[in-house]
Amino acid sequence: MAYILVIVVYAVAQVALGAWIARRVRGAGDFFVAGRALGPGVLAATLLAANIGGGSTVGAAGAGFRNGLAAWWWVGSAAIGSAVLAMAFGPRLRRIAAAHDLRTVGDFLEWRYDQRVRAVVAVLLWAGAVFILAGQLLAMAAVLGTIAGLGRITSCAIGAIVATTYFAAGGLKSSVAVNVLQLGVKLLGFAVAVPLALAAVGGLAGLHQALPSGPYWSVWRNGGSGWIYVATLAPAFVVSPGILQKVYAGRDDRAVRIGVGLNALVLLLFAPVPPMLGMIARALHPGLAASDNALPLLFAADLPFAVGALGLAAIFSAEVSAADALLFMLATSFSQDIYRRFVNRAAGDADLVWWARAAAVAGSVMAFVLATAVARDVIDALSVFYMLLGVSLFVPIVAGLVSGRGDGAAALCAVAGGVATAAGVQWHSGSGPVHALTPPMWGIAVAAIAYMIAAAVMPRRIA
């Protein structure tokens, strides 16, 4: 009961902070891109708050419980994608967005290609983003279910209400402020918990003795975890709309390079932490049936109350901050890419903000239904989204930035070819590799080929 009280007080504090910051929102520019004023530190904080989410904590610890050290690739792959964004594409994309007042990835796709690409990607984005939001709600359910015995429906509802309330109040401007608080709690919570959890199992020597040897200690691959995550996650972290739209909010190129790069570095350092905690949980609780419960159970049962409460607050922060990033994607995409572009071109700031808030609520409800009725576990839910995101957006966005060739038809060929191929390979073989390539690898490869063929037979676009 004491743990639940800590979580409730912390949840109320997040909502209150978001509502207070929302009073400073002066229009869609603040709601969508925080006035394009984020410096490197704040940009890094809001990116990390979103990227260290349910998959990076509860999901990665569950994978570590099942598969061992190879689970570090889940967060490590996100770090690789973030580094590519920082060094290769982020600053240029920010300049284009500032010059043309772009607020969403859909804005960029229509500017570079045409409205058809914007519409198709908006639909795919909604379908994929609802899955990852469901994954975050499942992670919240793992925490609240473990520490308080709450059912999946109640737990998912609590998480959805907290994230939706403070995001809908002030959009990105509110989220950034709350994200800074959440990130501090996360980093402190895990930093304190790791040495104490390791001591509880007798240090590294005790952990080695308690766990199976061989592949379980491999850093490359074991079970469903390993380097194969790179193909699923790294491209998504280069082109994720939730990340790119925060890049738009950077005040200059330096802020983007340093902020996104710092985010990549911290993700890389954080990558082995959740899998290691999952392995410790396996040593202490080998009979645990649901691996997604490994991390919250470890914090609640095996650490001193103050440390466990801080750790559980850190997990809750991770899930809520990632959920608000997904709501940001859903809300801005619907309001700007669908409503303003295809329903009411004369919509003013007040209309855009109203529809963004309505879309956030609708997306939250859809994810709640998916989490409680369909999705099996955190990694399952997130993998669907990351595959869809990578194969549909990677080629059109990267080609649009680095090449003047190819028009809307080429981009649509890439999207259709990539999604169909990845889905077909996934249906045929599951998530494992086929001829050494995973479904996302096949999808991106076919998307690139389709784009190049279409671009070759069409007139060169003048950038």
Short mmCIF file of C-alpha atoms in Angstrom, two decimals:
data_model
loop_
_atom_site.label_atom_id
_atom_site.label_comp_id
_atom_site.label_asym_id
_atom_site.label_seq_id
_atom_site.Cartn_x
_atom_site.Cartn_y
_atom_site.Cartn_z
CA MET A 1 0.00 0.00 0.00
CA ALA A 2 2.88 2.37 0.78
CA TYR A 3 4.32 1.87 -2.72
CA ILE A 4 0.96 2.72 -4.29
CA LEU A 5 0.80 5.92 -2.22
CA VAL A 6 4.22 6.95 -3.56
CA ILE A 7 3.12 6.32 -7.16
CA VAL A 8 -0.16 8.21 -6.66
CA VAL A 9 1.56 11.26 -5.16
CA TYR A 10 4.13 11.23 -7.95
CA ALA A 11 1.43 10.91 -10.63
CA VAL A 12 -0.46 13.88 -9.18
CA ALA A 13 2.75 15.92 -9.14
CA GLN A 14 3.33 15.23 -12.85
CA VAL A 15 -0.22 16.23 -13.77
CA ALA A 16 0.01 19.39 -11.65
CA LEU A 17 3.31 20.43 -13.24
CA GLY A 18 1.94 19.84 -16.75
CA ALA A 19 -1.19 21.86 -16.00
CA TRP A 20 0.87 24.73 -14.55
CA ILE A 21 3.13 24.91 -17.61
CA ALA A 22 0.07 24.71 -19.88
CA ARG A 23 -0.92 28.21 -18.76
CA ARG A 24 2.04 29.50 -20.78
CA VAL A 25 0.90 27.92 -24.05
CA ARG A 26 0.03 30.72 -26.46
CA GLY A 27 -0.91 28.79 -29.59
CA ALA A 28 -0.20 25.85 -31.86
CA GLY A 29 3.46 26.87 -32.17
CA ASP A 30 3.95 26.28 -28.44
CA PHE A 31 1.77 23.16 -28.41
CA PHE A 32 3.46 21.53 -31.44
CA VAL A 33 7.13 22.66 -31.35
CA ALA A 34 7.56 24.48 -28.00
CA GLY A 35 8.28 27.75 -29.78
CA ARG A 36 11.38 26.23 -31.50
CA ALA A 37 13.39 27.29 -28.47
CA LEU A 38 14.82 24.09 -26.95
CA GLY A 39 18.51 24.20 -26.05
CA PRO A 40 20.75 21.11 -26.09
CA GLY A 41 20.21 20.15 -22.45
CA VAL A 42 16.44 20.36 -22.51
CA LEU A 43 16.28 18.67 -25.92
CA ALA A 44 18.41 15.79 -24.64
CA ALA A 45 16.24 15.50 -21.53
CA THR A 46 12.94 15.33 -23.40
CA LEU A 47 14.35 12.82 -25.91
CA LEU A 48 15.76 10.62 -23.14
CA ALA A 49 12.52 10.81 -21.19
CA ALA A 50 10.67 9.47 -24.22
CA ASN A 51 13.31 6.93 -25.27
CA ILE A 52 13.78 5.39 -21.81
CA GLY A 53 10.22 4.08 -21.75
CA GLY A 54 8.38 0.88 -20.99
CA GLY A 55 10.28 -1.09 -23.61
CA SER A 56 13.64 0.21 -22.41
CA THR A 57 12.93 -0.64 -18.77
CA VAL A 58 10.23 -3.24 -18.13
CA GLY A 59 10.52 -4.80 -21.60
CA ALA A 60 14.34 -4.88 -21.68
CA ALA A 61 14.49 -6.28 -18.13
CA GLY A 62 11.98 -8.97 -19.12
CA ALA A 63 14.12 -9.83 -22.14
CA GLY A 64 17.16 -9.96 -19.86
CA PHE A 65 15.27 -12.30 -17.51
CA ARG A 66 14.56 -14.65 -20.45
CA ASN A 67 17.63 -14.25 -22.67
CA GLY A 68 20.42 -12.68 -20.63
CA LEU A 69 22.93 -10.02 -21.59
CA ALA A 70 22.01 -10.01 -25.30
CA ALA A 71 18.93 -7.97 -24.36
CA TRP A 72 21.18 -4.88 -24.08
CA TRP A 73 20.79 -4.51 -27.86
CA TRP A 74 17.22 -3.26 -27.39
CA VAL A 75 18.34 0.08 -25.92
CA GLY A 76 21.73 -0.11 -27.63
CA SER A 77 20.04 -0.13 -31.03
CA ALA A 78 18.11 3.00 -30.08
CA ALA A 79 21.45 4.62 -29.21
CA ILE A 80 22.85 3.70 -32.65
CA GLY A 81 19.87 5.22 -34.45
CA SER A 82 20.04 8.35 -32.31
CA ALA A 83 23.75 8.79 -33.08
CA VAL A 84 23.04 8.60 -36.82
CA LEU A 85 20.30 11.21 -36.44
CA ALA A 86 22.60 13.54 -34.49
CA MET A 87 25.49 13.34 -36.94
CA ALA A 88 23.82 12.91 -40.32
CA PHE A 89 20.25 14.17 -40.58
CA GLY A 90 18.99 16.07 -37.53
CA PRO A 91 20.55 19.53 -38.06
CA ARG A 92 19.57 19.70 -41.73
CA LEU A 93 16.02 18.64 -40.99
CA ARG A 94 15.75 21.31 -38.30
CA ARG A 95 16.87 23.99 -40.76
CA ILE A 96 14.29 22.90 -43.32
CA ALA A 97 11.55 22.84 -40.67
CA ALA A 98 12.43 26.31 -39.41
CA ALA A 99 12.64 27.78 -42.92
CA HIS A 100 9.27 26.40 -44.02
CA ASP A 101 7.41 26.39 -40.68
CA LEU A 102 7.11 22.61 -40.68
CA ARG A 103 5.55 21.19 -37.51
CA THR A 104 5.12 17.47 -38.27
CA VAL A 105 6.85 14.79 -40.32
CA GLY A 106 3.79 14.92 -42.55
CA ASP A 107 4.58 18.58 -43.28
CA PHE A 108 8.06 17.55 -44.42
CA LEU A 109 6.77 14.69 -46.58
CA GLU A 110 4.30 16.95 -48.39
CA TRP A 111 6.92 19.68 -48.81
CA ARG A 112 9.36 17.16 -50.31
CA TYR A 113 6.87 14.94 -52.16
CA ASP A 114 3.10 15.55 -52.21
CA GLN A 115 -0.11 15.28 -50.20
CA ARG A 116 -0.60 11.60 -51.06
CA VAL A 117 2.56 10.64 -49.17
CA ARG A 118 1.47 12.77 -46.23
CA ALA A 119 -1.93 11.04 -46.08
CA VAL A 120 -0.60 7.48 -46.37
CA VAL A 121 2.09 7.99 -43.74
CA ALA A 122 -0.38 9.66 -41.36
CA VAL A 123 -2.62 6.57 -41.51
CA LEU A 124 0.33 4.19 -41.03
CA LEU A 125 1.64 6.33 -38.19
CA TRP A 126 -1.64 6.15 -36.35
CA ALA A 127 -1.83 2.38 -36.75
CA GLY A 128 1.74 1.87 -35.56
CA ALA A 129 1.74 4.46 -32.76
CA VAL A 130 -1.32 2.93 -31.13
CA PHE A 131 0.62 -0.34 -30.79
CA ILE A 132 3.58 1.27 -29.03
CA LEU A 133 1.27 3.24 -26.75
CA ALA A 134 -0.41 -0.06 -25.87
CA GLY A 135 3.05 -1.39 -25.03
CA GLN A 136 3.65 1.47 -22.59
CA LEU A 137 0.30 0.81 -20.92
CA LEU A 138 1.20 -2.86 -20.58
CA ALA A 139 4.42 -1.87 -18.85
CA MET A 140 2.43 0.29 -16.43
CA ALA A 141 0.15 -2.66 -15.78
CA ALA A 142 3.19 -4.78 -14.93
CA VAL A 143 4.27 -2.24 -12.31
CA LEU A 144 0.91 -1.57 -10.71
CA GLY A 145 -0.12 -5.22 -10.89
CA THR A 146 3.05 -6.36 -9.15
CA ILE A 147 3.10 -3.82 -6.33
CA ALA A 148 -0.63 -3.46 -5.69
CA GLY A 149 -2.33 -6.46 -7.29
CA LEU A 150 -4.27 -4.22 -9.65
CA GLY A 151 -5.68 -5.87 -12.76
CA ARG A 152 -4.57 -5.03 -16.29
CA ILE A 153 -7.65 -2.93 -17.03
CA THR A 154 -7.32 -0.74 -13.93
CA SER A 155 -3.55 -0.37 -14.29
CA CYS A 156 -3.71 0.59 -17.97
CA ALA A 157 -6.48 3.08 -17.25
CA ILE A 158 -4.41 4.83 -14.56
CA GLY A 159 -1.39 5.18 -16.83
CA ALA A 160 -3.48 6.41 -19.78
CA ILE A 161 -5.25 9.03 -17.66
CA VAL A 162 -2.02 10.46 -16.20
CA ALA A 163 -0.18 10.78 -19.53
CA THR A 164 -3.20 12.06 -21.46
CA THR A 165 -4.10 14.66 -18.85
CA TYR A 166 -0.79 16.51 -18.67
CA PHE A 167 -0.02 16.18 -22.39
CA ALA A 168 -3.45 17.40 -23.51
CA ALA A 169 -3.11 20.37 -21.17
CA GLY A 170 -0.07 21.91 -22.85
CA GLY A 171 1.28 19.69 -25.62
CA LEU A 172 5.04 19.63 -26.14
CA LYS A 173 5.59 22.61 -23.86
CA SER A 174 4.03 20.79 -20.89
CA SER A 175 5.66 17.49 -21.83
CA VAL A 176 9.16 18.98 -21.91
CA ALA A 177 8.82 20.36 -18.37
CA VAL A 178 7.41 17.11 -16.99
CA ASN A 179 10.04 15.11 -18.93
CA VAL A 180 12.89 16.90 -17.13
CA LEU A 181 11.40 15.85 -13.78
CA GLN A 182 10.80 12.30 -15.02
CA LEU A 183 14.33 11.92 -16.37
CA GLY A 184 15.86 12.97 -13.06
CA VAL A 185 13.77 10.39 -11.21
CA LYS A 186 14.67 7.67 -13.73
CA LEU A 187 18.41 8.18 -13.68
CA LEU A 188 18.57 8.53 -9.90
CA GLY A 189 16.33 5.51 -9.36
CA PHE A 190 18.36 3.16 -11.54
CA ALA A 191 21.71 4.51 -10.34
CA VAL A 192 20.80 3.74 -6.73
CA ALA A 193 19.07 0.42 -7.44
CA VAL A 194 21.77 -1.33 -9.49
CA PRO A 195 24.51 -1.70 -6.85
CA LEU A 196 22.03 -2.68 -4.13
CA ALA A 197 20.31 -5.25 -6.36
CA LEU A 198 23.68 -6.71 -7.34
CA ALA A 199 24.68 -6.93 -3.68
CA ALA A 200 21.42 -8.78 -2.91
CA VAL A 201 22.48 -11.62 -5.20
CA GLY A 202 26.08 -11.80 -3.98
CA GLY A 203 27.72 -9.59 -6.59
CA LEU A 204 28.78 -10.67 -10.07
CA ALA A 205 30.21 -13.92 -8.73
CA GLY A 206 26.91 -14.82 -7.10
CA LEU A 207 25.02 -13.89 -10.24
CA HIS A 208 27.24 -16.12 -12.39
CA GLN A 209 26.73 -18.99 -10.00
CA ALA A 210 22.95 -18.61 -9.87
CA LEU A 211 22.32 -18.35 -13.62
CA PRO A 212 22.91 -20.70 -16.56
CA SER A 213 26.25 -20.42 -18.34
CA GLY A 214 26.87 -20.35 -22.09
CA PRO A 215 24.59 -18.34 -24.44
CA TYR A 216 22.77 -16.67 -21.54
CA TRP A 217 25.91 -14.54 -21.02
CA SER A 218 26.46 -13.79 -24.71
CA VAL A 219 26.47 -10.09 -25.63
CA TRP A 220 25.59 -10.86 -29.27
CA ARG A 221 22.50 -13.04 -29.33
CA ASN A 222 20.44 -15.47 -27.30
CA GLY A 223 16.83 -16.47 -27.82
CA GLY A 224 14.88 -13.63 -29.37
CA SER A 225 17.34 -10.96 -28.19
CA GLY A 226 20.55 -9.70 -29.76
CA TRP A 227 21.99 -7.79 -32.69
CA ILE A 228 18.81 -8.43 -34.72
CA TYR A 229 17.23 -5.59 -32.75
CA VAL A 230 19.41 -3.17 -34.75
CA ALA A 231 17.35 -3.65 -37.91
CA THR A 232 14.09 -3.21 -36.01
CA LEU A 233 14.96 -0.24 -33.82
CA ALA A 234 17.86 1.79 -35.25
CA PRO A 235 16.00 3.01 -38.39
CA ALA A 236 12.94 3.87 -36.31
CA PHE A 237 15.04 6.09 -34.04
CA VAL A 238 16.34 7.97 -37.08
CA VAL A 239 12.88 8.72 -38.53
CA SER A 240 10.41 8.47 -35.62
CA PRO A 241 7.96 11.39 -35.93
CA GLY A 242 7.93 11.84 -32.16
CA ILE A 243 11.71 12.33 -32.20
CA LEU A 244 11.92 14.41 -35.38
CA GLN A 245 9.23 16.79 -34.22
CA LYS A 246 11.29 17.43 -31.09
CA VAL A 247 14.29 18.05 -33.36
CA TYR A 248 12.13 20.71 -35.06
CA ALA A 249 11.87 22.38 -31.66
CA GLY A 250 15.66 22.80 -31.33
CA ARG A 251 16.72 26.44 -31.31
CA ASP A 252 19.67 25.90 -33.69
CA ASP A 253 21.83 23.21 -35.33
CA ARG A 254 24.22 23.08 -32.37
CA ALA A 255 21.34 22.32 -29.99
CA VAL A 256 20.27 19.45 -32.23
CA ARG A 257 23.75 17.96 -32.66
CA ILE A 258 24.60 18.13 -28.97
CA GLY A 259 21.13 17.33 -27.63
CA VAL A 260 20.47 14.31 -29.84
CA GLY A 261 24.08 13.16 -29.47
CA LEU A 262 23.94 13.37 -25.67
CA ASN A 263 20.71 11.39 -25.81
CA ALA A 264 22.53 8.69 -27.83
CA LEU A 265 25.44 8.55 -25.37
CA VAL A 266 23.21 8.18 -22.30
CA LEU A 267 21.15 5.49 -24.04
CA LEU A 268 24.32 3.55 -24.80
CA LEU A 269 25.47 3.75 -21.18
CA PHE A 270 22.00 2.81 -19.93
CA ALA A 271 21.56 -0.14 -22.33
CA PRO A 272 22.98 -2.94 -20.12
CA VAL A 273 21.24 -1.77 -16.93
CA PRO A 274 17.69 -3.17 -17.37
CA PRO A 275 18.88 -6.56 -18.74
CA MET A 276 21.25 -6.89 -15.78
CA LEU A 277 18.40 -6.13 -13.37
CA GLY A 278 16.27 -8.71 -15.18
CA MET A 279 19.03 -11.28 -14.75
CA ILE A 280 19.27 -10.45 -11.04
CA ALA A 281 15.50 -10.91 -10.77
CA ARG A 282 15.85 -14.36 -12.38
CA ALA A 283 18.52 -15.33 -9.87
CA LEU A 284 16.29 -14.26 -6.97
CA HIS A 285 12.93 -15.37 -8.41
CA PRO A 286 13.59 -18.23 -10.86
CA GLY A 287 9.99 -19.38 -10.81
CA LEU A 288 8.51 -16.06 -11.98
CA ALA A 289 6.01 -16.84 -14.73
CA ALA A 290 5.61 -13.38 -16.35
CA SER A 291 9.01 -11.93 -17.28
CA ASP A 292 7.57 -8.40 -17.64
CA ASN A 293 7.01 -8.47 -13.88
CA ALA A 294 10.73 -9.05 -13.19
CA LEU A 295 11.76 -5.41 -12.74
CA PRO A 296 8.86 -4.20 -10.57
CA LEU A 297 9.08 -7.38 -8.45
CA LEU A 298 12.80 -6.82 -7.88
CA PHE A 299 12.23 -3.24 -6.74
CA ALA A 300 9.25 -4.09 -4.54
CA ALA A 301 10.52 -7.31 -2.93
CA ASP A 302 14.32 -7.23 -2.80
CA LEU A 303 15.40 -3.64 -2.09
CA PRO A 304 14.94 -1.34 0.91
CA PHE A 305 11.63 0.53 0.85
CA ALA A 306 13.09 3.95 -0.02
CA VAL A 307 15.18 2.54 -2.88
CA GLY A 308 12.38 0.33 -4.13
CA ALA A 309 9.91 3.21 -4.09
CA LEU A 310 12.36 5.39 -6.03
CA GLY A 311 12.93 2.56 -8.51
CA LEU A 312 9.21 2.01 -9.01
CA ALA A 313 8.73 5.75 -9.51
CA ALA A 314 11.52 5.58 -12.10
CA ILE A 315 9.72 2.80 -13.98
CA PHE A 316 6.45 4.71 -13.80
CA SER A 317 8.27 7.79 -15.12
CA ALA A 318 9.66 5.77 -18.01
CA GLU A 319 6.28 4.50 -19.06
CA VAL A 320 4.39 7.76 -18.69
CA SER A 321 7.03 9.83 -20.50
CA ALA A 322 7.09 7.40 -23.42
CA ALA A 323 3.30 7.44 -23.49
CA ASP A 324 3.19 11.22 -23.73
CA ALA A 325 5.67 11.07 -26.64
CA LEU A 326 3.27 8.74 -28.45
CA LEU A 327 0.33 10.98 -27.69
CA PHE A 328 2.37 13.86 -29.12
CA MET A 329 2.80 11.93 -32.38
CA LEU A 330 -0.87 10.95 -32.57
CA ALA A 331 -2.19 14.38 -31.67
CA THR A 332 -0.02 16.49 -33.95
CA SER A 333 -0.32 14.08 -36.87
CA PHE A 334 -4.11 14.08 -36.76
CA SER A 335 -4.48 17.82 -36.16
CA GLN A 336 -1.92 19.04 -38.71
CA ASP A 337 -1.66 16.21 -41.25
CA ILE A 338 -5.29 15.13 -41.46
CA TYR A 339 -7.64 17.77 -40.04
CA ARG A 340 -5.93 20.94 -41.28
CA ARG A 341 -4.72 19.46 -44.56
CA PHE A 342 -7.79 17.53 -45.70
CA VAL A 343 -10.77 18.72 -43.63
CA ASN A 344 -10.41 22.41 -42.79
CA ARG A 345 -7.52 24.26 -44.42
CA ALA A 346 -8.63 27.51 -42.79
CA ALA A 347 -8.28 26.08 -39.27
CA GLY A 348 -6.70 28.52 -36.85
CA ASP A 349 -4.50 27.87 -33.85
CA ALA A 350 -7.41 27.33 -31.46
CA ASP A 351 -8.97 24.71 -33.76
CA LEU A 352 -5.65 22.90 -34.23
CA VAL A 353 -5.00 22.70 -30.50
CA TRP A 354 -8.58 21.51 -29.82
CA TRP A 355 -8.33 18.72 -32.39
CA ALA A 356 -4.87 17.76 -31.17
CA ARG A 357 -6.25 17.31 -27.68
CA ALA A 358 -9.22 15.32 -28.98
CA ALA A 359 -6.89 13.09 -31.00
CA ALA A 360 -4.73 12.47 -27.92
CA VAL A 361 -7.77 11.29 -25.99
CA ALA A 362 -8.94 9.09 -28.90
CA GLY A 363 -5.50 7.53 -29.36
CA SER A 364 -5.25 6.84 -25.65
CA VAL A 365 -8.62 5.06 -25.66
CA MET A 366 -7.65 2.94 -28.68
CA ALA A 367 -4.33 1.94 -27.08
CA PHE A 368 -6.14 1.08 -23.85
CA VAL A 369 -8.47 -1.27 -25.72
CA LEU A 370 -5.55 -2.88 -27.54
CA ALA A 371 -3.49 -3.31 -24.36
CA THR A 372 -6.33 -4.89 -22.40
CA ALA A 373 -7.77 -7.10 -25.13
CA VAL A 374 -5.09 -8.05 -27.66
CA ALA A 375 -1.41 -7.36 -26.92
CA ARG A 376 0.55 -10.10 -25.15
CA ASP A 377 3.58 -8.33 -23.69
CA VAL A 378 5.61 -5.15 -23.93
CA ILE A 379 8.18 -6.28 -26.51
CA ASP A 380 5.48 -7.80 -28.74
CA ALA A 381 3.54 -4.53 -28.82
CA LEU A 382 6.59 -2.35 -29.44
CA SER A 383 8.16 -4.57 -32.11
CA VAL A 384 5.10 -4.16 -34.35
CA PHE A 385 5.38 -0.39 -34.21
CA TYR A 386 9.12 -0.17 -34.74
CA MET A 387 9.00 -2.47 -37.74
CA LEU A 388 6.15 -0.50 -39.32
CA LEU A 389 7.81 2.83 -38.57
CA GLY A 390 11.20 1.87 -39.95
CA VAL A 391 10.09 0.26 -43.19
CA SER A 392 7.52 2.93 -44.04
CA LEU A 393 9.44 6.12 -43.19
CA PHE A 394 13.18 5.42 -43.37
CA VAL A 395 13.64 5.46 -47.14
CA PRO A 396 11.28 8.38 -47.97
CA ILE A 397 12.75 10.64 -45.27
CA VAL A 398 16.43 9.81 -45.83
CA ALA A 399 16.13 9.90 -49.64
CA GLY A 400 14.17 13.12 -49.38
CA LEU A 401 17.00 14.72 -47.41
CA VAL A 402 20.00 13.48 -49.39
CA SER A 403 18.68 13.31 -52.96
CA GLY A 404 16.70 15.51 -55.30
CA ARG A 405 15.54 12.52 -57.32
CA GLY A 406 12.20 10.86 -56.82
CA ASP A 407 8.73 12.33 -56.43
CA GLY A 408 5.60 11.28 -54.56
CA ALA A 409 5.17 8.16 -56.67
CA ALA A 410 8.67 6.98 -55.75
CA ALA A 411 7.99 7.58 -52.05
CA LEU A 412 4.70 5.69 -52.24
CA CYS A 413 6.41 2.78 -54.01
CA ALA A 414 8.95 2.67 -51.20
CA VAL A 415 6.28 2.70 -48.50
CA ALA A 416 4.13 0.05 -50.19
CA GLY A 417 7.05 -2.21 -51.09
CA GLY A 418 8.67 -1.95 -47.66
CA VAL A 419 5.54 -2.57 -45.61
CA ALA A 420 4.28 -5.41 -47.82
CA THR A 421 7.66 -7.15 -47.84
CA ALA A 422 8.27 -6.86 -44.10
CA ALA A 423 4.74 -8.05 -43.31
CA GLY A 424 5.06 -10.95 -45.74
CA VAL A 425 8.41 -12.12 -44.36
CA GLN A 426 7.13 -11.71 -40.80
CA TRP A 427 4.03 -13.78 -41.59
CA HIS A 428 6.11 -16.48 -43.29
CA SER A 429 8.92 -16.84 -40.77
CA GLY A 430 8.03 -14.96 -37.60
CA SER A 431 10.59 -12.43 -36.38
CA GLY A 432 13.63 -14.57 -37.18
CA PRO A 433 16.01 -13.94 -40.10
CA VAL A 434 15.43 -15.30 -43.61
CA HIS A 435 18.66 -15.76 -45.54
CA ALA A 436 20.41 -13.80 -42.77
CA LEU A 437 18.01 -10.82 -43.04
CA THR A 438 15.23 -10.02 -40.55
CA PRO A 439 11.77 -8.83 -41.73
CA PRO A 440 12.64 -5.12 -41.19
CA MET A 441 15.89 -5.58 -43.15
CA TRP A 442 13.99 -7.11 -46.05
CA GLY A 443 11.41 -4.33 -45.87
CA ILE A 444 13.96 -1.49 -45.93
CA ALA A 445 15.97 -3.16 -48.70
CA VAL A 446 12.92 -3.57 -50.92
CA ALA A 447 11.76 -0.03 -50.09
CA ALA A 448 15.13 1.36 -51.22
CA ILE A 449 15.08 -0.65 -54.45
CA ALA A 450 11.49 0.40 -55.19
CA TYR A 451 12.38 4.06 -54.61
CA MET A 452 15.44 3.93 -56.85
CA ILE A 453 13.58 2.21 -59.69
CA ALA A 454 10.68 4.67 -59.54
CA ALA A 455 13.05 7.65 -59.30
CA ALA A 456 15.06 6.42 -62.29
CA VAL A 457 12.08 6.48 -64.64
CA MET A 458 10.76 9.86 -63.50
CA PRO A 459 12.06 13.40 -64.11
CA ARG A 460 14.62 14.74 -61.65
CA ARG A 461 13.02 16.85 -58.95
CA ILE A 462 14.50 20.32 -58.52
CA ALA A 463 15.07 20.76 -54.77
#
